[in-house]
Amino acid sequence: ALTNKLSGVFDGLRRRGALSEIDVAEALREVRLALLDADVALPVVKDFIAKVKERSVGAEVLDSVSPGQQVVKIVHDVMIEALGGAGAVPINLNAVAPVPILMVGLQGSGKTTTSGKLGLRFAQRLKKKVLLASLDVQRPAAQLQLQQLAERAGVASLPIIPGQTPLEIARRAMETGRREVFDIVILDTAGRLSINQELMDEVRAIRAETNPAETLLVVDAMTGQDAVQTARAFNEALGITGIVLTRMDGDARGGAALSMRAVTGAPIKLTGSGEKLDALEDFHPERVAGRILG
Amino acid sequence: VFVKRKLDDEALADLEDLLVAADLGTTVAARVVEEFRSSRFGKEVTDDEVKQALAAELAKILEPVAQPFVLDRSLKPHVVLMVGVNGTGKTTTIGKLAQQYREQGVRAIMVACDTFRAAAVEQLQVWGQRTGAPVISGPANTDPAGLAFDALTRAKAERADVLLIDTAGRLHNKSALMEELQKIIRVLKKQDETAPHSILLVLDATTGQNALNQVDVFKEMVNITGLIVTKLDGSARGGIVVALAEEFALPVHFVGVGEQAGDLRPFDPAEYARGLVG
Ligand SMILES: Nc1nc2c(ncn2[C@@H]2O[C@H](COP(=O)(O)OP(=O)(O)OP(=O)(O)O)[C@@H](O)[C@H]2O)c(=O)[nH]1
Ligand SMILES: Nc1nc2c(ncn2[C@@H]2O[C@H](COP(=O)(O)OP(=O)(O)OP(=O)(O)O)[C@@H](O)[C@H]2O)c(=O)[nH]1
Ligand SMILES: [Mg+2]
Ligand SMILES: [Mg+2]
């Protein structure tokens, strides 16, 4: 683990005053490798290392801790800050009802399942009247999938009308939300490539039409270096307000969390921890930090 | 673009960064660049020359695993089991295969053994309508092993050329789900010891180093005979395939390049390597 590697790096160093650049360089190499192996994107790793270096070089070697432990603490602190600090950030529902929540992301990342999970959470925990609406007219049986999840969650789903465009469905969802006095409308969109201009324009139009309180980027925890491209493109097109990391019940280290947060500046709000509708957890930076650092 | 510069330490470090950013992983990237260094260090080269040479190096690693999928029509049916973690594109890929088989005059039958996820059966049924391949399904939460067994019986009776078995997405670290997969195979073997003839692991090109764990565990638990890498039409370059080729040497039979029925191609190492290098 990184902790062991770093204490190993500093084994020769004994109470010499301040940590020098040379002392720290080897440690930084280990940190860089650990982060890349954990799938943190390269440009994000470089920024991270620069921050750690800044705080490590010249740091007084304390009597009570080994230099290796000191650097480990700095790495851990920078990681927690980079992941958004200690507190869990709630979903923003501060808007006139029906509050729209827009779910976006790459194909297969877990948007539809997460929409179902959010519906259940808002209905059960906050006693909200939730409408789930599928704007996915491209994937076979996508709308049926959301409808079935809505039934399982005990919340309403927008009736399926074949032949409508995603924008028309979005409009109808908001009208239904207003007319039938829903508290929250969750808009599930089709998976799309960040490099598909037409589809990014489509989701931009949906966002303009519905003015969501949250635009959540749903991301697979096992995403690799591409996390940066995807996060940047979605953020520039839409302005991402929150990130959901799915499939955290897998054994991926989850470095994409750091990459996505760094690029969008948006807080990671929730994590998916399984396929069942109750498998949705608040984001705990400590846990994710520990997992990325290994 | 035609400016020549020295391929020195700094240039090599840049190349290593390029490969890491393409998901090759730190170990493989370092090794590839090291081989590159020994043959070209200090020479004056243009950026293009470097990229071409690097692509050639990567293509060499990938060539041994570029093995097209061979259907044995004498088996009647050739049983193909599609497996992988959630959301990688298994169901869509089965649909694309059914489309190819229709075009080739090969009789395919599909079976919806994802009996768990919402609308998984209906999703495969739409592909059945699109491609003309019959879809065998059962009631919700049916035992997938029993369904696979029945499908094999029917496929043999109808002398279908290929039986495409869709399974539920499953994370490799979930032992109960991996055991369920082993059970599907055991039950198939009760009817036909040689089945399934192919077990294809579907991987998402956006996946990072975890793909190595996925292949490792799936291969350990079932006899993976080949890989399919999907979503290569996206911005992810899929460099993990280079690491997989080095580590496991499993054939890469197809790449998925879109969501439509025709978006499945054989794995072309030269084209793939060029895409990695950018
Ligand atoms: N283990 C696990 N599986 C998940 C989680 N979230 C979603 N899944 C599974 O991931 C797969 C894809 O989920 P979907 O909700 O269909 O993904 P999507 O983003 O809507 O997919 P597209 O609409 O095709 O882009 C399904 O098998 C889900 O059950 C999670 O947190 N853990
Ligand atoms: N862009 C692109 N999208 C793809 C490709 N292959 C599959 N998809 C999309 O990825 C999403 C998930 O595909 P599925 O076929 O449902 O994946 P799956 O592995 O069967 O998912 P689960 O059964 O839930 O585990 C869908 O939106 C597909 O259209 C591909 O090659 N390129
Ligand atoms: Mg969906
Ligand atoms: Mg499927």
Coordinates of C-alpha atoms in Angstrom, one line a residue, chain A residues 32-33 36-37 39 42 46 106-108 138-141 144-145 148-149 152 191 193-195 222-226 229-230 247 249-252 274-275, chain B residues 17 20-21 23 26 85-87 116-119 122-123 126-127 130 169 171-174 204 206-210 213-214 231 233-236 259-260:
Chain A
R32 CA 2.2 9.4 -8.9
L33 CA 2.3 5.7 -9.6
L36 CA -2.2 6.4 -12.0
D37 CA -2.7 2.8 -11.0
D39 CA -7.1 5.4 -12.6
L42 CA -2.7 12.1 -15.7
K46 CA 0.2 16.2 -12.0
L106 CA -22.1 8.0 -21.1
Q107 CA -23.9 4.8 -22.3
G108 CA -24.4 2.2 -19.6
Q138 CA -33.1 5.4 -28.6
R139 CA -32.3 2.4 -26.4
P140 CA -34.6 -0.6 -26.8
A141 CA -37.0 -0.9 -23.9
L144 CA -40.1 0.4 -20.0
Q145 CA -37.0 -0.1 -17.8
Q148 CA -40.7 -0.9 -14.1
L149 CA -38.2 0.8 -11.7
R152 CA -40.8 -1.0 -7.8
G191 CA -26.5 7.6 -22.8
L193 CA -20.9 10.2 -26.2
S194 CA -19.3 13.4 -25.1
I195 CA -17.9 13.8 -28.6
M222 CA -14.2 2.0 -13.0
T223 CA -13.8 4.7 -15.6
G224 CA -10.2 5.2 -16.6
Q225 CA -8.2 8.1 -18.1
D226 CA -11.2 9.2 -20.3
Q229 CA -12.5 14.2 -21.5
T230 CA -16.0 13.2 -20.6
R247 CA -20.8 0.5 -9.1
D249 CA -19.7 -2.1 -4.9
G250 CA -17.1 -3.3 -7.4
D251 CA -13.4 -3.4 -6.7
A252 CA -12.3 -0.5 -8.9
G274 CA -25.5 -2.2 -5.9
E275 CA -28.3 -2.9 -8.3
Chain B
D17 CA 2.6 10.2 -20.7
V20 CA -0.6 6.4 -19.8
A21 CA -3.3 8.8 -20.8
D23 CA -5.1 3.7 -20.4
T26 CA 2.1 2.7 -16.0
V85 CA -19.8 -6.6 -15.7
N86 CA -22.9 -4.3 -15.8
G87 CA -23.5 -2.0 -18.6
F116 CA -33.2 -10.2 -13.1
R117 CA -32.8 -6.6 -14.4
A118 CA -35.8 -4.4 -15.3
A119 CA -36.8 -4.7 -19.0
E122 CA -37.9 -6.8 -23.5
Q123 CA -34.6 -5.1 -24.6
V126 CA -36.6 -5.7 -29.6
W127 CA -33.3 -6.9 -31.0
R130 CA -34.9 -6.0 -35.6
G169 CA -24.3 -7.9 -15.8
L171 CA -19.4 -7.6 -10.9
H172 CA -16.6 -10.1 -10.7
N173 CA -16.1 -9.5 -7.0
K174 CA -19.6 -10.8 -6.2
D204 CA -16.2 -1.3 -22.0
T206 CA -13.8 3.5 -21.0
T207 CA -12.7 1.1 -18.2
G208 CA -9.4 1.7 -16.6
Q209 CA -7.1 -0.7 -14.8
N210 CA -10.0 -2.6 -13.3
N213 CA -9.2 -7.5 -12.5
Q214 CA -12.3 -8.3 -14.6
K231 CA -17.8 1.8 -27.1
D233 CA -16.6 5.2 -31.0
G234 CA -16.2 7.4 -27.9
S235 CA -13.2 9.5 -26.7
A236 CA -11.7 6.6 -24.7
E259 CA -25.3 1.6 -30.9
Q260 CA -26.8 0.4 -34.2

